[in-house]
CSV table of N, CA and C in Angstrom, one decimal:
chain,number,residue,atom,x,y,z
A,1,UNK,N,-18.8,12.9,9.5
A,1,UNK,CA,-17.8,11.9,9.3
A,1,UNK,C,-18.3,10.7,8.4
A,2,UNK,N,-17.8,10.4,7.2
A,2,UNK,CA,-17.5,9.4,6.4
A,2,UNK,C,-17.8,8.2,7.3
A,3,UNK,N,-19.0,6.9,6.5
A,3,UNK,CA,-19.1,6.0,7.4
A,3,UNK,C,-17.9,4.7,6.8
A,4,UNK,N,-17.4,3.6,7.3
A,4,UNK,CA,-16.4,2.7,7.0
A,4,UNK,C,-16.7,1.3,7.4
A,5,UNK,N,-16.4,0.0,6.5
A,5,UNK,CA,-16.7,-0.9,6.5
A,5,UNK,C,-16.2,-1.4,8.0
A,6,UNK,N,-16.9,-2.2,9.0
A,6,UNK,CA,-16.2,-2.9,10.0
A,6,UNK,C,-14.9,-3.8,9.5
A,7,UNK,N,-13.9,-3.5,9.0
A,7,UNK,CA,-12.9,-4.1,8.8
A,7,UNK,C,-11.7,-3.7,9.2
A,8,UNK,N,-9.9,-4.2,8.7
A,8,UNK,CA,-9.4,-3.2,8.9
A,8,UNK,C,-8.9,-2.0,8.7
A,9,UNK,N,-8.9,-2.2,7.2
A,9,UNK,CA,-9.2,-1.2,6.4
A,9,UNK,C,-10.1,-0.2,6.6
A,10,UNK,N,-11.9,-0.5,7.1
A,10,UNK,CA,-12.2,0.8,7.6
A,10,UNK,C,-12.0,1.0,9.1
A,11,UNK,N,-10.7,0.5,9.7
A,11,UNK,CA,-10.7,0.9,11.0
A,11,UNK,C,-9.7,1.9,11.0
A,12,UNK,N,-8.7,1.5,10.1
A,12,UNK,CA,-7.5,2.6,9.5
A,12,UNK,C,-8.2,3.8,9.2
A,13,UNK,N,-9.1,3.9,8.4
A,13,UNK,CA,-9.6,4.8,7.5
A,13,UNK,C,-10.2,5.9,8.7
A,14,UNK,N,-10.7,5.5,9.7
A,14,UNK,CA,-11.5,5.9,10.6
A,14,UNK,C,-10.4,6.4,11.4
A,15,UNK,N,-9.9,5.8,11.9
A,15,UNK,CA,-8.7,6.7,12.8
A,15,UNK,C,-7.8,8.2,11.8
A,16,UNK,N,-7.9,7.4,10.8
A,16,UNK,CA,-7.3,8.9,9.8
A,16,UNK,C,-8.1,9.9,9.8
A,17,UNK,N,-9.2,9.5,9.6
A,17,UNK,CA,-10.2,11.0,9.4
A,17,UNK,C,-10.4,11.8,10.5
A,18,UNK,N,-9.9,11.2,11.9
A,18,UNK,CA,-10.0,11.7,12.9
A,18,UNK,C,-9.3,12.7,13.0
A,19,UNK,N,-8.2,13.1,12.1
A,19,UNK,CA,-6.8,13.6,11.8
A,19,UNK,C,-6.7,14.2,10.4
A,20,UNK,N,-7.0,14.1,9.9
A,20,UNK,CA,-7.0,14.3,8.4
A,20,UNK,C,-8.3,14.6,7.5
A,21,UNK,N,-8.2,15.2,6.2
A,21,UNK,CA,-9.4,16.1,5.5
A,21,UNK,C,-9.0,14.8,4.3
A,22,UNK,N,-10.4,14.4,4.5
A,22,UNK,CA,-10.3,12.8,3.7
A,22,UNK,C,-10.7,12.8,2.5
A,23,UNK,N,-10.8,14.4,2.3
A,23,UNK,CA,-11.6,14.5,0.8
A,23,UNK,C,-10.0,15.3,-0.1
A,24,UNK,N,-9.1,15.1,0.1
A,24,UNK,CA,-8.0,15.6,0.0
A,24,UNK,C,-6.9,14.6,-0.3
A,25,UNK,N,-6.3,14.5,-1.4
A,25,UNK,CA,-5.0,14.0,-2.0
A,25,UNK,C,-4.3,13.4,-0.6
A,26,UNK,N,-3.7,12.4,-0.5
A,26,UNK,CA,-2.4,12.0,0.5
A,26,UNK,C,-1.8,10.9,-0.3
A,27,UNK,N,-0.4,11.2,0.4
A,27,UNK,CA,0.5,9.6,0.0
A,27,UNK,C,0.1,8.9,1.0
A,28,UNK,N,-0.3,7.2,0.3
A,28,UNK,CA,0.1,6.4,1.0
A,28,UNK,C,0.8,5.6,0.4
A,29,UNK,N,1.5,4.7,1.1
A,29,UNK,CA,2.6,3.8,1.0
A,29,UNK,C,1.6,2.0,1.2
A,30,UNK,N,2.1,1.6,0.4
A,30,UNK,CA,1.4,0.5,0.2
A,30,UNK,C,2.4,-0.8,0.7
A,31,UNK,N,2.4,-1.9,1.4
A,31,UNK,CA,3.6,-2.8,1.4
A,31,UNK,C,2.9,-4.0,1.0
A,32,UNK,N,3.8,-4.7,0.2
A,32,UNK,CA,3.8,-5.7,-0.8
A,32,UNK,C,5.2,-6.8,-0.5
A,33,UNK,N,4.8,-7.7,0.3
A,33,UNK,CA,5.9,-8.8,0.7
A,33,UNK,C,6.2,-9.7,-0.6
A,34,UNK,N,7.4,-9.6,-0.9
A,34,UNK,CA,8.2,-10.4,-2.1
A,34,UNK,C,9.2,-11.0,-1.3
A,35,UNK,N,9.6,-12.0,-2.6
A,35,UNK,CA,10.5,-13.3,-1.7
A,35,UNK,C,11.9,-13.0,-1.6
A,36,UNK,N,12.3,-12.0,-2.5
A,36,UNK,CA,14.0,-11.9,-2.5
A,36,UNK,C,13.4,-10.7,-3.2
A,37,UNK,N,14.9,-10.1,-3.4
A,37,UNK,CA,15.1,-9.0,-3.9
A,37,UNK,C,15.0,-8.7,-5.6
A,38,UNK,N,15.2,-9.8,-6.1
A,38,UNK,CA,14.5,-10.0,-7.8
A,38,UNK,C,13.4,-9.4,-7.9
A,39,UNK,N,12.8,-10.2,-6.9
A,39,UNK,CA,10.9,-10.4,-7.5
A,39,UNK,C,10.5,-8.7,-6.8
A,40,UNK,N,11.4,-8.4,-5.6
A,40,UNK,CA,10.9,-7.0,-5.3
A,40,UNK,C,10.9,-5.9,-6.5
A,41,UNK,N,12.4,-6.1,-7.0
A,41,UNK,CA,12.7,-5.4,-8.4
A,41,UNK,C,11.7,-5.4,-9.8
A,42,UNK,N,11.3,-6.5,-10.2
A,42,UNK,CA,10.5,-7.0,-11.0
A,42,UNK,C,9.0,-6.1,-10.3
A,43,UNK,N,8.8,-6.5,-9.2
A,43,UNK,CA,7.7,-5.9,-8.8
A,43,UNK,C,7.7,-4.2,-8.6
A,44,UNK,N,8.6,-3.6,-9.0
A,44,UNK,CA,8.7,-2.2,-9.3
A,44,UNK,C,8.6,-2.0,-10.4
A,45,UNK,N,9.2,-3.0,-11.7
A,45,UNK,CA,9.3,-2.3,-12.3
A,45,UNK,C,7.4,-2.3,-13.3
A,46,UNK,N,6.6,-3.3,-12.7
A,46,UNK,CA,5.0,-3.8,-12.8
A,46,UNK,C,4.0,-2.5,-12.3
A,47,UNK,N,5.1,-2.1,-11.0
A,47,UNK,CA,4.0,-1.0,-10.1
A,47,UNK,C,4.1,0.2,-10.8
A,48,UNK,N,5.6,0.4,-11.2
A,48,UNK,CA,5.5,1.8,-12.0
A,48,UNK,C,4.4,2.8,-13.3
A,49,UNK,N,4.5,1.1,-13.9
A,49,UNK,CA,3.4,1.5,-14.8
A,49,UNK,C,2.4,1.6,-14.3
A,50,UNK,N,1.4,1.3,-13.5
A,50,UNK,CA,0.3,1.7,-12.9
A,50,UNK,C,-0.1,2.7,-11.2
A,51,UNK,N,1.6,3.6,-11.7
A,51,UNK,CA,1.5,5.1,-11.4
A,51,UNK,C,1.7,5.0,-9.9
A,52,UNK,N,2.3,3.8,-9.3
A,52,UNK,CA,2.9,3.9,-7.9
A,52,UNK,C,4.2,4.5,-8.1
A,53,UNK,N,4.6,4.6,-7.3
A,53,UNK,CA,6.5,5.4,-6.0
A,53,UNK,C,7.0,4.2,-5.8
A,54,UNK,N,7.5,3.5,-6.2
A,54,UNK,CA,8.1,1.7,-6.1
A,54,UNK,C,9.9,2.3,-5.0
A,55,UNK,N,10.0,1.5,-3.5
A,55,UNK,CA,11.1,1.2,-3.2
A,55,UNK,C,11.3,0.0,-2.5
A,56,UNK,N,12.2,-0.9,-2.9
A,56,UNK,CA,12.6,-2.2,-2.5
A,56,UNK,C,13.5,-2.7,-1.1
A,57,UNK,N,13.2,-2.7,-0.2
A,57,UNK,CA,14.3,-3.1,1.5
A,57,UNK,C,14.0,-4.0,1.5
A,58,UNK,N,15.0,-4.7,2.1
A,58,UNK,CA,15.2,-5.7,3.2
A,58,UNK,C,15.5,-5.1,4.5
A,59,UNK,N,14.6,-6.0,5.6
A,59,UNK,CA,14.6,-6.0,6.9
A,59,UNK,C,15.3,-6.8,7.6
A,60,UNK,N,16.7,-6.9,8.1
A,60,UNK,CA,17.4,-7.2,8.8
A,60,UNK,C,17.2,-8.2,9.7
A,61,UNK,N,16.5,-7.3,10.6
A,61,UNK,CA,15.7,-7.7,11.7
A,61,UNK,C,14.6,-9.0,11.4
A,62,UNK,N,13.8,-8.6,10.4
A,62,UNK,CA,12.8,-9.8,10.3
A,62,UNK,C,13.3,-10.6,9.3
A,63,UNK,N,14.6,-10.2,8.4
A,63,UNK,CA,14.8,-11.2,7.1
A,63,UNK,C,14.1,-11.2,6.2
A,64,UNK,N,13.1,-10.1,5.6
A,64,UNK,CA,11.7,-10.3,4.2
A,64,UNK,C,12.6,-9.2,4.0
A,65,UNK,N,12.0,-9.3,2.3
A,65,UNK,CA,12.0,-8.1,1.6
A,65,UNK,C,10.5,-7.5,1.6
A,66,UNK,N,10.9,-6.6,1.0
A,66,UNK,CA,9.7,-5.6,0.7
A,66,UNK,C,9.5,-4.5,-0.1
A,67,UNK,N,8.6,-4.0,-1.2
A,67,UNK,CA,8.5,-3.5,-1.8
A,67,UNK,C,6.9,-2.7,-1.5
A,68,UNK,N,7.6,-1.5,-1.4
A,68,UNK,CA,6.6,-0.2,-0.6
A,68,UNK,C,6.3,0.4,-2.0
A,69,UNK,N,5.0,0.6,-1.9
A,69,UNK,CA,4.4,0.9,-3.5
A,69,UNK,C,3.6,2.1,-3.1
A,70,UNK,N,4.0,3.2,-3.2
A,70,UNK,CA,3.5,4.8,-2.8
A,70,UNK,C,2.6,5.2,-3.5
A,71,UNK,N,1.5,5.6,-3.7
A,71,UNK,CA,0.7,6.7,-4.2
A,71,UNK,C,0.1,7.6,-4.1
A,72,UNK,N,-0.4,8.8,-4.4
A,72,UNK,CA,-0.9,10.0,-4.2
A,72,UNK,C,-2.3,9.6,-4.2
A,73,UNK,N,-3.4,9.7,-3.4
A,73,UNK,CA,-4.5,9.6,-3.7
A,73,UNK,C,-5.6,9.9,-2.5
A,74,UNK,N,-6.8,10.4,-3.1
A,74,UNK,CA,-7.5,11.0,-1.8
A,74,UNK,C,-8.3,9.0,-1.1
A,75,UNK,N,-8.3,9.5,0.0
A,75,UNK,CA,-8.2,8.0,0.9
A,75,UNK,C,-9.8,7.3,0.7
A,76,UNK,N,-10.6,7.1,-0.2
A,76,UNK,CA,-11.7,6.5,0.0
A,76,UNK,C,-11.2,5.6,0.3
A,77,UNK,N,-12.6,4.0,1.2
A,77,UNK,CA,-12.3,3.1,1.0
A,77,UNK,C,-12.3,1.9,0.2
A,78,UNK,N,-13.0,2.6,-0.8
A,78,UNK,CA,-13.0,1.9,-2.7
A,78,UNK,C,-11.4,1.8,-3.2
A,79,UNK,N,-11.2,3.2,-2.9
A,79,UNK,CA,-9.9,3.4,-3.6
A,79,UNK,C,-8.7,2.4,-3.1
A,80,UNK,N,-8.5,2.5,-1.9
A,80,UNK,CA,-7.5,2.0,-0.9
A,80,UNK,C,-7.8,0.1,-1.5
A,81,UNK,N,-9.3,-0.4,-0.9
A,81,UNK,CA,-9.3,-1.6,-1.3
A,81,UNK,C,-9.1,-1.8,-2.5
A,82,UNK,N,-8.6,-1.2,-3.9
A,82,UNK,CA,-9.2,-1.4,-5.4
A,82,UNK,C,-7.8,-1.6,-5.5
A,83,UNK,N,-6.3,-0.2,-4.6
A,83,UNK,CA,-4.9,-0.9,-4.9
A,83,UNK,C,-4.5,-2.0,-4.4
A,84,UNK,N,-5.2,-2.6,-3.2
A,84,UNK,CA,-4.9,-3.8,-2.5
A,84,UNK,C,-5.0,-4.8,-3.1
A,85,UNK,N,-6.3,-4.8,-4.2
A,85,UNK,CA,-6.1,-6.1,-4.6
A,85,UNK,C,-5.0,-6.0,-6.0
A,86,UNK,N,-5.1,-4.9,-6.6
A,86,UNK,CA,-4.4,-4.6,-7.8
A,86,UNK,C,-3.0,-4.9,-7.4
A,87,UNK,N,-2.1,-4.4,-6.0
A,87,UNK,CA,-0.6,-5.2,-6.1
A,87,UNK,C,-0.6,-6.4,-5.4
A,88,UNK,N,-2.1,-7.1,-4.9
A,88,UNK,CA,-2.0,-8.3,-4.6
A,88,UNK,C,-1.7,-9.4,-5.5
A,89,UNK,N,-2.4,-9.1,-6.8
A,89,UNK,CA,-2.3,-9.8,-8.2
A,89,UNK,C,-1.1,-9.6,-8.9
A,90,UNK,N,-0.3,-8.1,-8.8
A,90,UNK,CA,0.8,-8.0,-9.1
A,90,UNK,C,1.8,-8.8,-8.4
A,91,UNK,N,1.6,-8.6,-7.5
A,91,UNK,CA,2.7,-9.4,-6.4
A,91,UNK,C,2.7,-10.8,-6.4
A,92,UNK,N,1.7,-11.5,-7.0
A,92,UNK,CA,1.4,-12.6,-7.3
A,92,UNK,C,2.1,-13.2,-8.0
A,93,UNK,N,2.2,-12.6,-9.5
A,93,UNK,CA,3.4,-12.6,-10.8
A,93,UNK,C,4.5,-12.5,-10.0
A,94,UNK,N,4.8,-12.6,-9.2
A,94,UNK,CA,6.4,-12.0,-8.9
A,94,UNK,C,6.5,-13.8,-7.6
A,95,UNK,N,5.9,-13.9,-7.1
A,95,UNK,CA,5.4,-14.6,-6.1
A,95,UNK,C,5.4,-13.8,-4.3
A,96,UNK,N,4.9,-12.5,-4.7
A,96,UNK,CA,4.7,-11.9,-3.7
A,96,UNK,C,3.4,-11.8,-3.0
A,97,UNK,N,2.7,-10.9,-2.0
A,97,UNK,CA,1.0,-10.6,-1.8
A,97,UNK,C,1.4,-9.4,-0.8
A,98,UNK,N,0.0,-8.5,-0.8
A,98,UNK,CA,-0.1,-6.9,-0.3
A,98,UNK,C,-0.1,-7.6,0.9
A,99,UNK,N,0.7,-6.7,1.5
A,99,UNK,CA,0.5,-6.7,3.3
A,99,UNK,C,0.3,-5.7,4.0
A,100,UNK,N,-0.4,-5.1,3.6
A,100,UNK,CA,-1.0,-3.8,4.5
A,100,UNK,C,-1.1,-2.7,3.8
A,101,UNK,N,-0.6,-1.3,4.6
A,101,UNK,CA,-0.9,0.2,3.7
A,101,UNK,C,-0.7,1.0,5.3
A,102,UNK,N,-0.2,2.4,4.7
A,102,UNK,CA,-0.2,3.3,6.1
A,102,UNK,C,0.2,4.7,5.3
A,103,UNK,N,-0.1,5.7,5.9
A,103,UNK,CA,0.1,6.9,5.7
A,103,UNK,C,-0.1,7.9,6.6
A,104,UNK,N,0.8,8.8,6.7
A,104,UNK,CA,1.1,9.6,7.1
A,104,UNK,C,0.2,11.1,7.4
A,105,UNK,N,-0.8,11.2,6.6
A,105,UNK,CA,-1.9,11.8,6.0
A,105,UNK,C,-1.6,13.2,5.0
A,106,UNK,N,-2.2,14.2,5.5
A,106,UNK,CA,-2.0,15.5,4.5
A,106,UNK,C,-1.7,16.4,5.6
């Protein structure tokens, strides 16, 4: 088993491999909190070019939007942290910031 940073990122990472073949392609889904529904749009149209699955909701229930930024990719925890900060800076331009990640596995 793959060793992982004490964070929570490698706590995620850790519970997945418990489950999942971590040297192997998966989608994950990335969320990226934007202020309205503009900046979510704007912020798809930023992620697309750098090869994310862009879809924009609002949550009723809590009132945010959100823009879930998907990508195919095998799960290191280089990788995972390297899109975190990349649509944190994107989301920034928009006046958004990354709020987490989850996936489903392979």
């Amino acid at each position: 088993m793959m060793s992982y940073p004490n964070d929570a990122d490698g706590a995620a990472l850790r519970r997945l491999a418990d489950r999942c073949d971590m040297s192997e392609p998966m989608d994950i889904d990335f969320v990226v909190s934007v202020p309205d529904q503009a900046a979510g749009e704007e912020l798809a149209r930023l992620v697309t070019k750098r090869g994310y699955t862009p879809s924009v909701e609002f949550d009723e229930e809590a009132e945010e939007w959100t823009c879930y930024c998907a990508k195919r990719m095998v799960p290191t925890y280089e990788a995972v942290v390297a899109a975190q900060q990349e649509l944190d800076e994107l989301g920034a331009e928009v006046g958004g910031y990354s709020d987490g990640w989850g996936t489903f596995g392979d």
